[in-house]
mmCIF file of C-alpha atoms and ligand atoms in Angstrom:
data_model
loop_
_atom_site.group_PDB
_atom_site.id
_atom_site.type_symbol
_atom_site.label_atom_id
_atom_site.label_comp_id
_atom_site.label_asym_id
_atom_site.label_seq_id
_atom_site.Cartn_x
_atom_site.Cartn_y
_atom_site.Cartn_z
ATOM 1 C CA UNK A 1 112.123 122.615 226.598
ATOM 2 C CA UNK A 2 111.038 119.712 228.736
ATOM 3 C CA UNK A 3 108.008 117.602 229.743
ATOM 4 C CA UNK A 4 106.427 117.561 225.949
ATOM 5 C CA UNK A 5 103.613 116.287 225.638
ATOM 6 C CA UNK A 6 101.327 115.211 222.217
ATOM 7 C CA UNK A 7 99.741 118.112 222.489
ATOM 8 C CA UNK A 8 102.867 120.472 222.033
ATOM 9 C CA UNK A 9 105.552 118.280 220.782
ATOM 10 C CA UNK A 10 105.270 119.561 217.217
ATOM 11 C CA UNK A 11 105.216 123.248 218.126
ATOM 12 C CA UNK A 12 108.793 122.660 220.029
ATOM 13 C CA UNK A 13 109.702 120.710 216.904
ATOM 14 C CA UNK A 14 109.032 123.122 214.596
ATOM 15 C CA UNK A 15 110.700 125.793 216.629
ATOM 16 C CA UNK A 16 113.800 124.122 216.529
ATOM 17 C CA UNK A 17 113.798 124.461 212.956
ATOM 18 C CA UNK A 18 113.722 127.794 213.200
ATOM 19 C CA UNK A 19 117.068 128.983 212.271
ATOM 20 C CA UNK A 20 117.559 126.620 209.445
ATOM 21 C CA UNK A 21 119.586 129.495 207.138
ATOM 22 C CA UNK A 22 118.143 127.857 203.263
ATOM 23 C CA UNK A 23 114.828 129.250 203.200
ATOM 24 C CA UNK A 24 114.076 126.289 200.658
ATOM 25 C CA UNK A 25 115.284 123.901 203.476
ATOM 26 C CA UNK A 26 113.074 125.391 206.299
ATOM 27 C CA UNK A 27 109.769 125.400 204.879
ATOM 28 C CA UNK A 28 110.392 121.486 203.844
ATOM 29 C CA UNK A 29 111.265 120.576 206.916
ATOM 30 C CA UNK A 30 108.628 122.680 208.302
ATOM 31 C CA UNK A 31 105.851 121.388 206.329
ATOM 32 C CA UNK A 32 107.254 117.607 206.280
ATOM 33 C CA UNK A 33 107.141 117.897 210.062
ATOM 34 C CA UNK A 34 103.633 118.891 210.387
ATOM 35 C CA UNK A 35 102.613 116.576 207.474
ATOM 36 C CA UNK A 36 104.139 113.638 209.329
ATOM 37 C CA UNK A 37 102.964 114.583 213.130
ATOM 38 C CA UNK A 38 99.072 115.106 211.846
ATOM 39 C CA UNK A 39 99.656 111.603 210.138
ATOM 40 C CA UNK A 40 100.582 109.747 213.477
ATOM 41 C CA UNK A 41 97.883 111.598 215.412
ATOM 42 C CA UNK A 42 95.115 110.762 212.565
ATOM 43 C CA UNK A 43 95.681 107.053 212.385
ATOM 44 C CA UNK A 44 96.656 107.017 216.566
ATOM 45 C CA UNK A 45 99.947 104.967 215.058
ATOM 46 C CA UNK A 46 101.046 102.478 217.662
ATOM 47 C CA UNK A 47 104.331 102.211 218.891
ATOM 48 C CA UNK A 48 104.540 99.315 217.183
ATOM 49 C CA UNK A 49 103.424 100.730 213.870
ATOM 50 C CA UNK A 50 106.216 102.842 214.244
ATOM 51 C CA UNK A 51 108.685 99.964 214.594
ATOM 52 C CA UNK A 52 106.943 98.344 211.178
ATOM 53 C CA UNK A 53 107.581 101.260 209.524
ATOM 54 C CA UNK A 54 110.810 101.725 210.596
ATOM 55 C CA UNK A 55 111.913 98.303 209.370
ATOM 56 C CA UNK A 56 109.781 98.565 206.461
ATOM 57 C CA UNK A 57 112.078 101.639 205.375
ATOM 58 C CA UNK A 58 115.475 99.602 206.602
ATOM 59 C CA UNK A 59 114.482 96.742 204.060
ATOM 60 C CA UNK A 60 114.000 99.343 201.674
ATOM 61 C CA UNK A 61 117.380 100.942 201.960
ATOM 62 C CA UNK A 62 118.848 97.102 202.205
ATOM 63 C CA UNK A 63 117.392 96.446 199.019
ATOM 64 C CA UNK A 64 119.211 99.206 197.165
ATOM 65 C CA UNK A 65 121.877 98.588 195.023
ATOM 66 C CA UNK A 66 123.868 99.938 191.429
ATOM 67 C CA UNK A 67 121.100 98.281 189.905
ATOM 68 C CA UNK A 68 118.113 98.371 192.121
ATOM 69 C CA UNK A 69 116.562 101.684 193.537
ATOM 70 C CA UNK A 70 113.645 100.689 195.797
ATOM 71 C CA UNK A 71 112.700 103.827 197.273
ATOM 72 C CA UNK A 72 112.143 105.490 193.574
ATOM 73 C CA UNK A 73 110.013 101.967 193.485
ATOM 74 C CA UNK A 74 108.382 103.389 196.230
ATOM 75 C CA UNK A 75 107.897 106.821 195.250
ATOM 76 C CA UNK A 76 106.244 105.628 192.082
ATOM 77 C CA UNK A 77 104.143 103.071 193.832
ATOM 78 C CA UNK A 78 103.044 106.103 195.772
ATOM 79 C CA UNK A 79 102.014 107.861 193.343
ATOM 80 C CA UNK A 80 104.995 110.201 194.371
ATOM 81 C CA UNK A 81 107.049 110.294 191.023
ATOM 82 C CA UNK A 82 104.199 110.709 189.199
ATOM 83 C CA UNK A 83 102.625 114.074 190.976
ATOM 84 C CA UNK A 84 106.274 115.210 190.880
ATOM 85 C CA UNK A 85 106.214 115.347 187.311
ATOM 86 C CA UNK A 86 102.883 116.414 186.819
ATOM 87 C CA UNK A 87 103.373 119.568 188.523
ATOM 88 C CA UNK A 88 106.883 119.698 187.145
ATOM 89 C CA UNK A 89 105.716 119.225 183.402
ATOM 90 C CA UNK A 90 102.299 121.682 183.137
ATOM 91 C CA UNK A 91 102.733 122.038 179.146
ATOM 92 C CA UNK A 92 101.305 124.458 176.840
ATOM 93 C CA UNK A 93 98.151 122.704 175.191
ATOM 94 C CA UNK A 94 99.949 120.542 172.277
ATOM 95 C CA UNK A 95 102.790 119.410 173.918
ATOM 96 C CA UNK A 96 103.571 115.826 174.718
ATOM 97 C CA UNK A 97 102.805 115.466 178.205
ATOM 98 C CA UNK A 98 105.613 113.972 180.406
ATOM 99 C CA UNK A 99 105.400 110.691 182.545
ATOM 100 C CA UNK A 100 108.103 108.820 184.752
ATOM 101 C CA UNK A 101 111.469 108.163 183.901
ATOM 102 C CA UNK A 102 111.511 104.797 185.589
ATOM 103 C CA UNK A 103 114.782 102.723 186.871
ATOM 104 C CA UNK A 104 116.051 100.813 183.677
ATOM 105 C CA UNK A 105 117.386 104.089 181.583
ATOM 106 C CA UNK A 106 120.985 103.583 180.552
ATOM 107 C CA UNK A 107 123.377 106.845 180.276
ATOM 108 C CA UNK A 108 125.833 105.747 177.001
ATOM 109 C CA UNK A 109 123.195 103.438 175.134
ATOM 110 C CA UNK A 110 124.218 102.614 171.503
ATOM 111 C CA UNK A 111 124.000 104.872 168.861
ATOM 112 C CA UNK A 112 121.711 104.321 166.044
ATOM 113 C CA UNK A 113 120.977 105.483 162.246
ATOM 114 C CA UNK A 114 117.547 105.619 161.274
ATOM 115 C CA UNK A 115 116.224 102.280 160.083
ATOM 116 C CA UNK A 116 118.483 100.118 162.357
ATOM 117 C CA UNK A 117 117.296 97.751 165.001
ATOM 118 C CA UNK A 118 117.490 98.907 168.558
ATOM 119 C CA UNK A 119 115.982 95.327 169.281
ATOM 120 C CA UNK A 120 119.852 94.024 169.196
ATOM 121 C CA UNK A 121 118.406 90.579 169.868
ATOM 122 C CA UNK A 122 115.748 91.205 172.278
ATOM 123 C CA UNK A 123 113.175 89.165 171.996
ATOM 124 C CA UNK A 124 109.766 90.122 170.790
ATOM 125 C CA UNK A 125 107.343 90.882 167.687
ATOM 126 C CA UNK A 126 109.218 92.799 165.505
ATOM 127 C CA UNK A 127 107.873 96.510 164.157
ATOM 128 C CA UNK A 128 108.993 99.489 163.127
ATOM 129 C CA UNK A 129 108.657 102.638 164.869
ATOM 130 C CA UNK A 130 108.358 106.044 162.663
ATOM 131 C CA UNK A 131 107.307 109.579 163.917
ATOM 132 C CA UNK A 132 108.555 113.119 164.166
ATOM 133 C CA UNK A 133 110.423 115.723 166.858
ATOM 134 C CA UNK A 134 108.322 119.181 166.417
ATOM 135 C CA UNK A 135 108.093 122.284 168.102
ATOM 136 C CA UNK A 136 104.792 123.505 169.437
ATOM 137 C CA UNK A 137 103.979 125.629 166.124
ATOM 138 C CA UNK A 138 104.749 122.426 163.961
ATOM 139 C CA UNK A 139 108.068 123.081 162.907
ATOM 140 C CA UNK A 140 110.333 120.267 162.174
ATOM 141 C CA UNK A 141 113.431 120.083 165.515
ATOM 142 C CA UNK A 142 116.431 118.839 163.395
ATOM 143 C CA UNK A 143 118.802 116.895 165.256
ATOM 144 C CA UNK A 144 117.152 115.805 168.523
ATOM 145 C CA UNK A 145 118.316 113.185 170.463
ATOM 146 C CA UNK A 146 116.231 110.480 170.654
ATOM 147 C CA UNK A 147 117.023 108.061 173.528
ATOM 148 C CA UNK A 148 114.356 104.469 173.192
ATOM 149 C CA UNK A 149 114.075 102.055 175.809
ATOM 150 C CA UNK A 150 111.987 98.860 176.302
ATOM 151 C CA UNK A 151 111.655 95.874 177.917
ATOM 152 C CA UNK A 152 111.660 92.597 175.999
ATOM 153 C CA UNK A 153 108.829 90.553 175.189
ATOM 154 C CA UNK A 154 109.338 88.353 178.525
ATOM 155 C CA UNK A 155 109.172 92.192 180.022
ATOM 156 C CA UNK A 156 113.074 92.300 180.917
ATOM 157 C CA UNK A 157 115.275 95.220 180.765
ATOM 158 C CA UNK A 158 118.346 94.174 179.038
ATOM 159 C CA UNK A 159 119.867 95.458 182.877
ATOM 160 C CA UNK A 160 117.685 93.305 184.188
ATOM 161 C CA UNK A 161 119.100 90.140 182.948
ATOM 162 C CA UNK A 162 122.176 88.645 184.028
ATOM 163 C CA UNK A 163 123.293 86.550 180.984
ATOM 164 C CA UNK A 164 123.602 89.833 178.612
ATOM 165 C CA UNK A 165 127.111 91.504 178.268
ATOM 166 C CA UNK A 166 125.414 93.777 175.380
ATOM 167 C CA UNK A 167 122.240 96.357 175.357
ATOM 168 C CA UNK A 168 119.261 95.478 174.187
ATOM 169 C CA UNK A 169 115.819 96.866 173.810
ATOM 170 C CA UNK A 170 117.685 100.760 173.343
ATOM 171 C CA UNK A 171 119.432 103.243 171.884
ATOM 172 C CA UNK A 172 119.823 106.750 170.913
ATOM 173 C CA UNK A 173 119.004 108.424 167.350
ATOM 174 C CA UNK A 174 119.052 111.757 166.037
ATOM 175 C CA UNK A 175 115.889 113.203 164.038
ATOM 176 C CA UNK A 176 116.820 114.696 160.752
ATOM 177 C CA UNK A 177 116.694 117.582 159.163
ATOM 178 C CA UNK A 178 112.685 117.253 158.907
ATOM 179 C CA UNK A 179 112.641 116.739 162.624
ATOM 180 C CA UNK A 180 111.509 112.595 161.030
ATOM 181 C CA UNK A 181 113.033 109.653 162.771
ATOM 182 C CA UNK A 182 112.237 105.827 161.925
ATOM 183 C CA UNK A 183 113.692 102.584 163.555
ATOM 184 C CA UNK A 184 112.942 98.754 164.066
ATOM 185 C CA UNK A 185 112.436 97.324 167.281
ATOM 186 C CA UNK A 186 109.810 95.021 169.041
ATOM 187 C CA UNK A 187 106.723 95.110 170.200
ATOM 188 C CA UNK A 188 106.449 96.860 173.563
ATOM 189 C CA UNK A 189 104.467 94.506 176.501
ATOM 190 C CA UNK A 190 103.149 94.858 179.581
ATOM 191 C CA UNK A 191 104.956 93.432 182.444
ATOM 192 C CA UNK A 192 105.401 93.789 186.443
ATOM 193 C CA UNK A 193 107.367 96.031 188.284
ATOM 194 C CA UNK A 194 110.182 93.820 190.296
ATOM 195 C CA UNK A 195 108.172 92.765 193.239
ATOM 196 C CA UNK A 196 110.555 90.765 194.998
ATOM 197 C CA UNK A 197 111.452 93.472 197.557
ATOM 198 C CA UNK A 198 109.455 95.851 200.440
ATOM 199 C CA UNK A 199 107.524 97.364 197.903
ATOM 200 C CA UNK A 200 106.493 94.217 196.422
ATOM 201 C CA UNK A 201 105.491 92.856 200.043
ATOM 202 C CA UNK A 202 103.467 96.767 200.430
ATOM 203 C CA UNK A 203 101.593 96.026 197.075
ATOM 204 C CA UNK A 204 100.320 92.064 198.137
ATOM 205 C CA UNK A 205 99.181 93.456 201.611
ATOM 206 C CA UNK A 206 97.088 96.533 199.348
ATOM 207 C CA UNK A 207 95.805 93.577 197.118
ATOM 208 C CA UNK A 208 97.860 95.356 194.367
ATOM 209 C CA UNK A 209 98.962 94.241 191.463
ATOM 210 C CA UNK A 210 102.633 94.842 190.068
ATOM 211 C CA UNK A 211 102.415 95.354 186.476
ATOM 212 C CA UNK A 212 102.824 98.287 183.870
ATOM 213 C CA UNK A 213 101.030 98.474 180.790
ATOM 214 C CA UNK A 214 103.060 97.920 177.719
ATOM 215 C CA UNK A 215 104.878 101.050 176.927
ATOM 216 C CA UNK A 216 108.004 102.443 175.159
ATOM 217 C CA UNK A 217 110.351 104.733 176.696
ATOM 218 C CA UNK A 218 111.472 107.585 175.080
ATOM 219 C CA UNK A 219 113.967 111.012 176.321
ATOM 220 C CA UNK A 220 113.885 113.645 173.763
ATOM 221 C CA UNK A 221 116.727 116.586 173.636
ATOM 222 C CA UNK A 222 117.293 119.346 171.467
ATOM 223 C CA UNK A 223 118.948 123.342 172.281
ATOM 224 C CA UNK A 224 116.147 125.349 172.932
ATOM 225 C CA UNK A 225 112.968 123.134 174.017
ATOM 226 C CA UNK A 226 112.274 121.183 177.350
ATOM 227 C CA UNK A 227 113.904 117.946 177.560
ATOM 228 C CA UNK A 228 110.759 115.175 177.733
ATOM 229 C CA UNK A 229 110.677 112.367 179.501
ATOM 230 C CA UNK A 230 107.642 110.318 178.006
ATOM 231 C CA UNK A 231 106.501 106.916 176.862
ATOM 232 C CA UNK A 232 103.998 105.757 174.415
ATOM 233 C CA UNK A 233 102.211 103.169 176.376
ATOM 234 C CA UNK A 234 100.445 100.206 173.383
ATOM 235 C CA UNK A 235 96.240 100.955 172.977
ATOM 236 C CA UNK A 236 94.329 97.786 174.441
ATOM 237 C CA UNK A 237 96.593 96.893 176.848
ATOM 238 C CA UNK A 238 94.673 95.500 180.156
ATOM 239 C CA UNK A 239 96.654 97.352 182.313
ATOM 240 C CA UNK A 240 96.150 100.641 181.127
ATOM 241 C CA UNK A 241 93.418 102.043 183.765
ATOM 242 C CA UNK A 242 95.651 100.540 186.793
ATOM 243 C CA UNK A 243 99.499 101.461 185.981
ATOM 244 C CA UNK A 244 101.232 99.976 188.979
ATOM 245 C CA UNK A 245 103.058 103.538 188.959
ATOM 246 C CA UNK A 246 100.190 105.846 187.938
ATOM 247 C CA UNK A 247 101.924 106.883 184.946
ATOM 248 C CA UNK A 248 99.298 106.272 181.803
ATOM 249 C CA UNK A 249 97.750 109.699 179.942
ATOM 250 C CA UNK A 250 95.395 109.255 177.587
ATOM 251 C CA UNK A 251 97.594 111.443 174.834
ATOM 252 C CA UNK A 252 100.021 109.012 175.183
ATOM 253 C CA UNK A 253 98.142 105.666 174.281
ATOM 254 C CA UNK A 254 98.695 104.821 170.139
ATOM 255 C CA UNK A 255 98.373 101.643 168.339
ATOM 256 C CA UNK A 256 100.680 99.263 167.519
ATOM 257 C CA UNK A 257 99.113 98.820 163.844
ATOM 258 C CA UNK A 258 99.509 95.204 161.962
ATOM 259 C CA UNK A 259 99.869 96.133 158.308
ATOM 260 C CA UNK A 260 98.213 94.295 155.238
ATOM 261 C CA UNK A 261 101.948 92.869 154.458
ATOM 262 C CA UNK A 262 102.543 91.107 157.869
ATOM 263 C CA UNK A 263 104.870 94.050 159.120
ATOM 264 C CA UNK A 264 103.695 96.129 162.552
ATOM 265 C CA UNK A 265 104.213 99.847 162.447
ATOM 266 C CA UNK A 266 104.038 102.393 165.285
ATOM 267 C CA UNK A 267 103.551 105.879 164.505
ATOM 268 C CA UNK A 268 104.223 108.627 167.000
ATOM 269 C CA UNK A 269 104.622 112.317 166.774
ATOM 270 C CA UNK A 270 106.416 114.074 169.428
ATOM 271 C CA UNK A 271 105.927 118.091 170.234
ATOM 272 C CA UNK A 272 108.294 119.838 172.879
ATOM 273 C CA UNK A 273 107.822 122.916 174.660
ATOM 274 C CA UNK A 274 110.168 125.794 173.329
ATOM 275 C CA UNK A 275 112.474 126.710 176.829
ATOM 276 C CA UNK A 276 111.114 129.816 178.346
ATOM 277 C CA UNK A 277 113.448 132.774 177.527
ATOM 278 C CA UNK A 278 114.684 134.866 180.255
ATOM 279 C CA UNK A 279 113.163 138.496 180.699
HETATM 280 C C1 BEZ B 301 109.479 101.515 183.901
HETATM 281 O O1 BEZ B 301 108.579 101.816 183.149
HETATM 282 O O2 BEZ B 301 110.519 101.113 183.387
HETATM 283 C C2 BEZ B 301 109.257 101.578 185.380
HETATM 284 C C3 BEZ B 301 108.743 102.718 185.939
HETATM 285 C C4 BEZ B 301 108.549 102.767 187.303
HETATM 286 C C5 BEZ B 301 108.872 101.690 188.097
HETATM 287 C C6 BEZ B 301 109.397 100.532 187.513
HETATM 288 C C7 BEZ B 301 109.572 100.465 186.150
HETATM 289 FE FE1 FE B 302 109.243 100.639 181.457
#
């Protein structure tokens, strides 16, 4: 095929694609193709818009490390991450809805009984946390596995800082037998994304702002129901109508309540979709 022009450029594209053997494959690469060919040709993009973009996505990659994933920064910048799990995570009525895992989970945090501090020095307000792992008709799930994470109350991840040789800010509990779980910790608050990279250069040219509303992280496993990947995000919070990464639900806001004696509580049930069975 010679002399293309932008007229029939994607149709030899797409033909070339043709023979891709994972069906899965094909109609990605088909669709991404034609997604990304009626983008250029609706904005006109310049060649050198291309070029922009092209370094724009080079500083991305460059920017990538163990303990920095710009691109997921990206995607959830985008909006990406966040339709992903949407249409991933379409839960019976009842359920805790799902929002985005984020960068600063840990695989191997500390274990925890009920009643300890996942704080571990982090600083912040102190509270308690207390709420329940159920199934969607309300009975008790024994023996999840509750994995926390937070940022601190100068909104670090513990893997954010470089002066830590410990976590801090999370951990991993197991409900008991009546699916009840209760431990200290502080209180979450908002804080920006890192915005020292590409994406933090895209958000100041979109006269965005970097920050997430304060939030806890939680991962909840048990045989039998839908892992969830959630947060409870703190009622009042300024950010919560602009989420730097789209993730806020309304069924997901609760109150971080000061108690007559001083203490802060947060209370927080959790209800998991049952896995569906195999016909
Ligand atoms: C987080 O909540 O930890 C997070 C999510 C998306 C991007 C950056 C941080
Ligand atoms: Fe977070």
């Amino acid at each position: 095929m010679r002399n293309l022009d932008q007229y029939n450029i994607t149709q030899a594209v797409l033909a070339r694609l043709a023979h891709t053997p994972d069906p899965r494959l094909k109609q990605i690469m088909t669709s991404l193709v034609q997604h990304l060919h009626a983008f250029a040709r609706e904005v006109q993009l310049t060649e050198a818009e291309w070029m922009k973009g092209i370094e724009f996505l080079t500083a991305t990659g460059h920017k990538c490390d163990q303990q920095r994933q710009e691109f997921i920064l990206l995607s959830d910048t985008l909006g990406l991450s966040m339709l992903t799990v949407a249409m991933n995570n379409d839960k019976p009525a009842g359920c805790t809805e799902a929002t985005v895992f984020g960068p600063f989970h840990v695989e191997g945090a500390p274990h925890y009984e009920h009643g300890d501090n996942v704080a571990n020095g982090a600083a912040g307000e102190p509270c308690e946390v207390r709420g329940s792992v159920r199934g969607i008709q309300g009975e008790p799930i024994a023996n999840a596995v509750i994995d926390v994470w937070q940022a601190d109350a100068e909104g670090s991840y513990d893997v954010q800082r470089t002066d830590l040789d410990h976590a801090q800010g999370r951990g991993v509990l197991r409900s008991g037998a009546d699916g009840r779980f209760h431990f200290q910790s502080v209180v979450a608050e908002s804080y920006p994304i890192p915005d020292d990279g590409p994406v933090g250069d895209m958000l100041r040219a979109t006269a965005r702002h970097p920050w997430r509303p304060a939030h806890l992280h939680f991962m909840i496993k048990a045989p039998g129901y839908e892992t969830l990947v959630t947060h409870v995000f703190r009622d009042g919070d300024a950010y919560l109508d602009s989420d730097a990464v789209f993730g806020v639900r309304q069924s997901l806001v609760a109150d971080w309540v000061k108690q007559p004696d001083g203490t802060t509580t947060l209370d927080f049930d959790f209800v998991l979709n049952p896995v569906k069975k195999s016909t």
